[in-house]
Amino acid sequence: MNPSRWSLSRRVRGALGTVLAVSAGAGAPVPAMAEGLSLERAWQEALERNVEYRLAAAQVARAQARSGEARSAQLPSLMLDTSYTRTTQPALVFGQLLSRADLLPEHLDPARLNDPAADTDFAGALALRAPLWNGGRSRRAIDAADLGAQAARASLEWARQVLRYRVAEAYARAMETEAAIRVAQQAVAAAEAHEKMARDLVETGLAVRSDLSRASARLAEARAAVAQAEAAAQIARGQLNILVGRRAEERIPLSTSLPELERGLSAGTHPQERPDLRAAAATAEAARLAWAAAQRARWPALEFQGRYESHGGNLFRSDAADWTARLALSWVLADSGATAARAAEARAAYEASALGETGARQRAELDRVAAEARVAAARTAQAQAEAAVAASEEALAVVRDRYREGLATITELVDAEVALDRARQASLAARVAHIRELYASRLAQGGL
């Protein structure tokens, strides 16, 4: 045998062996990280740190405070009033002396009445007010405030589910981009082996230089794809980090695999009425009650008022204390249309809320139907992508056999390898898209 041909055969076999090893490794599973950021942990961190979710939680606290405020308006109130007065005003001096039971006959002298000496008085009072009846306005205000708190809690639950979906979507996207880096790096290794093989063939005169140029161009494309994949992964991780409340540039390995990401759907609640629909219904009912309360603003209000007052610096000084108890009825007879305008505003707010609820239910139904259609389409796309990978692997195996027999060019081998790389990238993207649509479908049902 010609020594140069034997040397060539060894080099070609070695290079081809490298190509086959790299190609085989491209489809091998990557071991999961023992430690890192799992999907469950990402969900928990997002609920603790995400700014938008914390704002929704603050709205719940605000609505509950309003409910307590509305309830307290129907309960009795007790106030303590105190005052210190020093005066020479005749009527005030006379009243202070009389209130303290310090009025003497000489104080009735007209000269002293008209020009009294300065008098000092310490006064204290306990005032009690208790609403008795106002046409049901307070009851409706309480119910409306309670419904407002209920709507806020439902909105918080919806915000929780939306956040879980956004985190799962960002997590899957980050996993996809990191897997894309590995596929791109494996493509670089295969392209380097192809280039080495082409160079050996050119040096021995068994291939033209255009084959080497083609292999070098493929290697440059593969290296550029790695840089693009790394940039996409950095952006995807930054988006995930922001969602969970971390610094955008922070790097921590993802510990949940794609199969585990799919199984994460079982962590959601059983599909039920969506929380945003419950919030819309509660908001509409609260607006209806607010309108009913505004319509009763012209009704009279009955209130009990009691007052215990003492002068002289001692609140419990019996000889200088007095008390008052009365029932007060107030009734607005005319207010230049202000009450009617408030009722009209409340009615418009109720009608807007009712329309908002109807629109929300229509959008929810559309979301559900569209999500089901997207899941079916994504499932089909994933199956087709997996079939394309199998076909590309089979085609590459055929080209390899033909190349061994001298019936195929290195360009055909490179093209087959490129086709397999693209098929694997497309299969990975289709699988992640299917997972994302499954989460979106669960969200559309209100069970995430």
PDB file of N, CA and C in Angstrom, residues 11-12 14-23 186-201 212 215 219 223 403 410 413-414:
ATOM      1  N   ARG A  11      -5.540   9.426   9.038  1.00  0.00           N
ATOM      2  CA  ARG A  11      -5.997  10.774   9.420  1.00  0.00           C
ATOM      3  C   ARG A  11      -7.487  10.957   9.166  1.00  0.00           C
ATOM      4  N   VAL A  12      -7.923  10.448   8.029  1.00  0.00           N
ATOM      5  CA  VAL A  12      -9.355  10.593   7.708  1.00  0.00           C
ATOM      6  C   VAL A  12     -10.210   9.797   8.684  1.00  0.00           C
ATOM      7  N   GLY A  14      -9.390   9.027  11.678  1.00  0.00           N
ATOM      8  CA  GLY A  14      -9.367   9.709  12.975  1.00  0.00           C
ATOM      9  C   GLY A  14     -10.303  10.896  13.012  1.00  0.00           C
ATOM     10  N   ALA A  15     -10.266  11.687  11.944  1.00  0.00           N
ATOM     11  CA  ALA A  15     -11.159  12.849  11.881  1.00  0.00           C
ATOM     12  C   ALA A  15     -12.617  12.428  11.822  1.00  0.00           C
ATOM     13  N   LEU A  16     -12.895  11.409  11.008  1.00  0.00           N
ATOM     14  CA  LEU A  16     -14.280  10.931  10.915  1.00  0.00           C
ATOM     15  C   LEU A  16     -14.756  10.366  12.246  1.00  0.00           C
ATOM     16  N   GLY A  17     -13.812   9.681  12.952  1.00  0.00           N
ATOM     17  CA  GLY A  17     -14.187   9.180  14.280  1.00  0.00           C
ATOM     18  C   GLY A  17     -14.551  10.309  15.222  1.00  0.00           C
ATOM     19  N   THR A  18     -13.819  11.437  15.131  1.00  0.00           N
ATOM     20  CA  THR A  18     -14.141  12.605  15.962  1.00  0.00           C
ATOM     21  C   THR A  18     -15.519  13.151  15.617  1.00  0.00           C
ATOM     22  N   VAL A  19     -15.795  13.241  14.295  1.00  0.00           N
ATOM     23  CA  VAL A  19     -17.106  13.728  13.857  1.00  0.00           C
ATOM     24  C   VAL A  19     -18.220  12.840  14.381  1.00  0.00           C
ATOM     25  N   LEU A  20     -18.025  11.516  14.258  1.00  0.00           N
ATOM     26  CA  LEU A  20     -19.073  10.595  14.714  1.00  0.00           C
ATOM     27  C   LEU A  20     -19.276  10.698  16.214  1.00  0.00           C
ATOM     28  N   ALA A  21     -18.160  10.855  16.964  1.00  0.00           N
ATOM     29  CA  ALA A  21     -18.276  10.969  18.426  1.00  0.00           C
ATOM     30  C   ALA A  21     -19.015  12.231  18.817  1.00  0.00           C
ATOM     31  N   VAL A  22     -18.693  13.357  18.141  1.00  0.00           N
ATOM     32  CA  VAL A  22     -19.370  14.628  18.445  1.00  0.00           C
ATOM     33  C   VAL A  22     -20.840  14.543  18.103  1.00  0.00           C
ATOM     34  N   SER A  23     -21.133  13.938  16.938  1.00  0.00           N
ATOM     35  CA  SER A  23     -22.530  13.815  16.525  1.00  0.00           C
ATOM     36  C   SER A  23     -23.323  12.968  17.490  1.00  0.00           C
ATOM     37  N   GLN A 186     -21.662  21.825  20.375  1.00  0.00           N
ATOM     38  CA  GLN A 186     -21.456  20.527  19.751  1.00  0.00           C
ATOM     39  C   GLN A 186     -21.358  20.671  18.228  1.00  0.00           C
ATOM     40  N   ALA A 187     -22.109  21.600  17.670  1.00  0.00           N
ATOM     41  CA  ALA A 187     -22.018  21.855  16.235  1.00  0.00           C
ATOM     42  C   ALA A 187     -20.646  22.430  15.880  1.00  0.00           C
ATOM     43  N   VAL A 188     -20.087  23.266  16.767  1.00  0.00           N
ATOM     44  CA  VAL A 188     -18.746  23.802  16.543  1.00  0.00           C
ATOM     45  C   VAL A 188     -17.720  22.676  16.534  1.00  0.00           C
ATOM     46  N   ALA A 189     -17.838  21.766  17.515  1.00  0.00           N
ATOM     47  CA  ALA A 189     -16.901  20.644  17.568  1.00  0.00           C
ATOM     48  C   ALA A 189     -16.981  19.798  16.302  1.00  0.00           C
ATOM     49  N   ALA A 190     -18.205  19.547  15.812  1.00  0.00           N
ATOM     50  CA  ALA A 190     -18.361  18.771  14.579  1.00  0.00           C
ATOM     51  C   ALA A 190     -17.780  19.531  13.396  1.00  0.00           C
ATOM     52  N   ALA A 191     -18.009  20.854  13.341  1.00  0.00           N
ATOM     53  CA  ALA A 191     -17.483  21.658  12.236  1.00  0.00           C
ATOM     54  C   ALA A 191     -15.960  21.701  12.259  1.00  0.00           C
ATOM     55  N   GLU A 192     -15.375  21.759  13.449  1.00  0.00           N
ATOM     56  CA  GLU A 192     -13.908  21.731  13.548  1.00  0.00           C
ATOM     57  C   GLU A 192     -13.351  20.411  13.010  1.00  0.00           C
ATOM     58  N   ALA A 193     -14.020  19.295  13.357  1.00  0.00           N
ATOM     59  CA  ALA A 193     -13.588  17.994  12.853  1.00  0.00           C
ATOM     60  C   ALA A 193     -13.736  17.918  11.336  1.00  0.00           C
ATOM     61  N   HIS A 194     -14.829  18.497  10.803  1.00  0.00           N
ATOM     62  CA  HIS A 194     -15.020  18.522   9.355  1.00  0.00           C
ATOM     63  C   HIS A 194     -13.920  19.326   8.680  1.00  0.00           C
ATOM     64  N   GLU A 195     -13.596  20.466   9.271  1.00  0.00           N
ATOM     65  CA  GLU A 195     -12.553  21.302   8.669  1.00  0.00           C
ATOM     66  C   GLU A 195     -11.215  20.572   8.664  1.00  0.00           C
ATOM     67  N   LYS A 196     -10.898  19.880   9.770  1.00  0.00           N
ATOM     68  CA  LYS A 196      -9.644  19.135   9.833  1.00  0.00           C
ATOM     69  C   LYS A 196      -9.624  18.034   8.762  1.00  0.00           C
ATOM     70  N   MET A 197     -10.726  17.359   8.600  1.00  0.00           N
ATOM     71  CA  MET A 197     -10.806  16.313   7.586  1.00  0.00           C
ATOM     72  C   MET A 197     -10.602  16.914   6.194  1.00  0.00           C
ATOM     73  N   ALA A 198     -11.257  18.027   5.916  1.00  0.00           N
ATOM     74  CA  ALA A 198     -11.123  18.666   4.605  1.00  0.00           C
ATOM     75  C   ALA A 198      -9.689  19.122   4.367  1.00  0.00           C
ATOM     76  N   ARG A 199      -9.058  19.655   5.404  1.00  0.00           N
ATOM     77  CA  ARG A 199      -7.671  20.109   5.258  1.00  0.00           C
ATOM     78  C   ARG A 199      -6.745  18.928   4.926  1.00  0.00           C
ATOM     79  N   ASP A 200      -6.952  17.801   5.597  1.00  0.00           N
ATOM     80  CA  ASP A 200      -6.131  16.622   5.323  1.00  0.00           C
ATOM     81  C   ASP A 200      -6.322  16.155   3.886  1.00  0.00           C
ATOM     82  N   LEU A 201      -7.579  16.178   3.421  1.00  0.00           N
ATOM     83  CA  LEU A 201      -7.852  15.737   2.059  1.00  0.00           C
ATOM     84  C   LEU A 201      -7.235  16.673   1.028  1.00  0.00           C
ATOM     85  N   LEU A 212     -12.467  22.764   1.489  1.00  0.00           N
ATOM     86  CA  LEU A 212     -11.930  23.339   2.717  1.00  0.00           C
ATOM     87  C   LEU A 212     -12.585  24.678   3.035  1.00  0.00           C
ATOM     88  N   ALA A 215     -15.971  24.021   4.480  1.00  0.00           N
ATOM     89  CA  ALA A 215     -15.894  23.575   5.869  1.00  0.00           C
ATOM     90  C   ALA A 215     -15.515  24.719   6.797  1.00  0.00           C
ATOM     91  N   LEU A 219     -17.661  26.321   9.910  1.00  0.00           N
ATOM     92  CA  LEU A 219     -17.123  26.483  11.258  1.00  0.00           C
ATOM     93  C   LEU A 219     -17.348  27.906  11.763  1.00  0.00           C
ATOM     94  N   ARG A 223     -19.513  28.964  15.087  1.00  0.00           N
ATOM     95  CA  ARG A 223     -18.998  29.787  16.185  1.00  0.00           C
ATOM     96  C   ARG A 223     -19.854  31.035  16.398  1.00  0.00           C
ATOM     97  N   TYR A 403     -20.107   8.443   2.406  1.00  0.00           N
ATOM     98  CA  TYR A 403     -18.801   9.093   2.435  1.00  0.00           C
ATOM     99  C   TYR A 403     -17.689   8.056   2.617  1.00  0.00           C
ATOM    100  N   ILE A 410     -17.589  15.870   1.125  1.00  0.00           N
ATOM    101  CA  ILE A 410     -17.610  16.431   2.477  1.00  0.00           C
ATOM    102  C   ILE A 410     -18.666  17.505   2.609  1.00  0.00           C
ATOM    103  N   LEU A 413     -21.745  15.882   3.602  1.00  0.00           N
ATOM    104  CA  LEU A 413     -21.671  15.492   5.008  1.00  0.00           C
ATOM    105  C   LEU A 413     -21.914  16.686   5.926  1.00  0.00           C
ATOM    106  N   VAL A 414     -21.295  17.836   5.563  1.00  0.00           N
ATOM    107  CA  VAL A 414     -21.509  19.051   6.355  1.00  0.00           C
ATOM    108  C   VAL A 414     -22.965  19.464   6.309  1.00  0.00           C
TER     109      VAL A 414
END
